[in-house]
Coordinates of C-alpha atoms in Angstrom, one line a residue:
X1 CA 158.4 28.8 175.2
X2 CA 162.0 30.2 174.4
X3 CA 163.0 33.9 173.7
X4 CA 166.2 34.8 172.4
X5 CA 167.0 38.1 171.8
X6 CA 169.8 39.7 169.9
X7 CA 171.6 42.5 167.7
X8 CA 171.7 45.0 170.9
X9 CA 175.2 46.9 170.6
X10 CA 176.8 50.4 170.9
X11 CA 175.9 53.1 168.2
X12 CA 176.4 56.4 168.0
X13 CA 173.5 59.3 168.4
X14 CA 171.8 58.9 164.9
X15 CA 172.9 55.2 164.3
X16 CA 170.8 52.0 163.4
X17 CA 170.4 49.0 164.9
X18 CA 168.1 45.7 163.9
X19 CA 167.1 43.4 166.8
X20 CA 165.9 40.0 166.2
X21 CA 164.0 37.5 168.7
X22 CA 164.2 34.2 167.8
X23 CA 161.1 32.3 169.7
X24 CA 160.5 28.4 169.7
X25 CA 156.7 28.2 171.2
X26 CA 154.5 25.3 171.9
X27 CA 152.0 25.6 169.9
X28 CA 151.7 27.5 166.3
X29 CA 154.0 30.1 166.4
X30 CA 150.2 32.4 164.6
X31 CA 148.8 32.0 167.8
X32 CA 151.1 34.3 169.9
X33 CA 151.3 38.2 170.3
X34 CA 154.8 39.5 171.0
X35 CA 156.5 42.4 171.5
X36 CA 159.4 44.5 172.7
X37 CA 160.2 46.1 175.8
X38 CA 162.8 48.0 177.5
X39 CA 164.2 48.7 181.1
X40 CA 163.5 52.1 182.0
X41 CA 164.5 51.1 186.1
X42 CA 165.2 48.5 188.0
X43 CA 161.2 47.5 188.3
X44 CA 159.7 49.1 185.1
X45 CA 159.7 47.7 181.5
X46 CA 158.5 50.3 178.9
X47 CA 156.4 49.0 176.1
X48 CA 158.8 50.2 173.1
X49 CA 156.3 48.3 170.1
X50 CA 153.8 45.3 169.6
X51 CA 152.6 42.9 166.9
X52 CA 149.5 41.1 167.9
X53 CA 148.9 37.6 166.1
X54 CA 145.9 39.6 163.7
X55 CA 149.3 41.7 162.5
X56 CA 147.9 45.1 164.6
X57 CA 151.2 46.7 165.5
X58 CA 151.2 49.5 168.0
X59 CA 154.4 51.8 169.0
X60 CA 155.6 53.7 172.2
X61 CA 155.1 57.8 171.4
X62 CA 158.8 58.0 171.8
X63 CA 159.8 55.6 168.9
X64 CA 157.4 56.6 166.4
X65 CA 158.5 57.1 163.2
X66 CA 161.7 55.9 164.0
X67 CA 161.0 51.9 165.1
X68 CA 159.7 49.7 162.9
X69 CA 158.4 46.4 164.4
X70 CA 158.3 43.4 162.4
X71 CA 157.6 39.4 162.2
X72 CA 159.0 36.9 159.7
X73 CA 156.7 35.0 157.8
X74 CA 156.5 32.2 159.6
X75 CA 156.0 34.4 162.9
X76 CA 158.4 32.8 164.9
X77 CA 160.9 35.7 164.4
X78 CA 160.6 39.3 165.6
X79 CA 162.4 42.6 164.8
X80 CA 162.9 45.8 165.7
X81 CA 164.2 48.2 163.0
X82 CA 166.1 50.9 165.3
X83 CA 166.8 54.2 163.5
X84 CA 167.9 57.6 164.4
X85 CA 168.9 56.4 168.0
X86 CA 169.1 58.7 170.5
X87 CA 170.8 58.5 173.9
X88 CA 167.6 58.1 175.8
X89 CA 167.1 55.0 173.5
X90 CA 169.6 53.0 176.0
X91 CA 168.2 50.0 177.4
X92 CA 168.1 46.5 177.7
X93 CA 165.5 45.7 175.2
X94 CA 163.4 42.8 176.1
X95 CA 161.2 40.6 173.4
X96 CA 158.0 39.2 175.1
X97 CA 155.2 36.8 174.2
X98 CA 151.7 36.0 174.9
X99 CA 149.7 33.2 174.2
X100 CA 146.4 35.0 171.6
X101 CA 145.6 38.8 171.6
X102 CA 146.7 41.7 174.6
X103 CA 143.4 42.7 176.8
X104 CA 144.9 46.5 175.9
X105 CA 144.0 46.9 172.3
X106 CA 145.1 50.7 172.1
X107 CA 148.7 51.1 172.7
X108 CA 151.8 48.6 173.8
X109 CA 149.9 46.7 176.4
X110 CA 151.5 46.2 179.8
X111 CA 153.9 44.3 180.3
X112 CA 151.5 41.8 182.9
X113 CA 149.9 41.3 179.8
X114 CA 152.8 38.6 178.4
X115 CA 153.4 35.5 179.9
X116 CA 156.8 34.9 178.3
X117 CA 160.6 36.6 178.2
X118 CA 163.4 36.8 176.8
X119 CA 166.9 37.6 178.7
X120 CA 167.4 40.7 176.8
X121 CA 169.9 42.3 174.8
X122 CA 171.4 45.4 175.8
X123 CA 171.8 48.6 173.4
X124 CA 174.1 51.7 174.2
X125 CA 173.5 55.2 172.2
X126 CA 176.3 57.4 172.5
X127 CA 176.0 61.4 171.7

């Protein structure tokens, strides 16, 4: 399984940015969750939005309404619409894969809870 990520940039507060995850996976590209992450410290990943392979999406309390999470049709591409970006939106935003559906069903699951990832692409919100 490859991730690659990208789109990550510098914006100003209030900016846009789209990220994109291109994914080549070993079997059907239907049968994999994904998601995206970001860095929040040198150990944790924050669970920014997910898109489970039934087409549930869940979002991060801090990006609602903001992020919009999608995957093309042949679900071997992922986005992340980035509006109104704030400052505390800087990260290194990660996109991640598992193979069927997250154990956590309420919420972005854990980041345990995907076996695959990308090397990241780093966005930078300036006030």
């Amino acid at each position: 399984v490859q991730l690659v990520e990208s789109g990550g940039g510098s914006v100003q507060s209030g900016g846009s940015l789209r990220l994109s995850c291109a994914a080549s996976f070993y079997y059907n590209s239907n049968v994999y969750s994904m998601a995206w992450f970001r860095k929040i410290s040198e150990k944790e990943r924050e669970g920014v939005a997910s898109f489970d392979l039934d087409g549930s999406t869940n979002y991060a309390d801090s990006v609602k309404g903001r992020f919009t999470i999608s995957r093309s049709s042949a679900m071997n591409t992922l986005y992340l619409q980035m509006n109104s970006l704030k400052p505390e939106d800087t990260a290194k935003y990660y996109c991640a894969a598992t193979y069927g559906v997250p154990r956590t069903r309420i919420g972005v699951p854990p980041s345990g809870e995907y076996s695959y990832w990308g090397q990241g692409t780093q966005v930078a919100v300036s006030s």
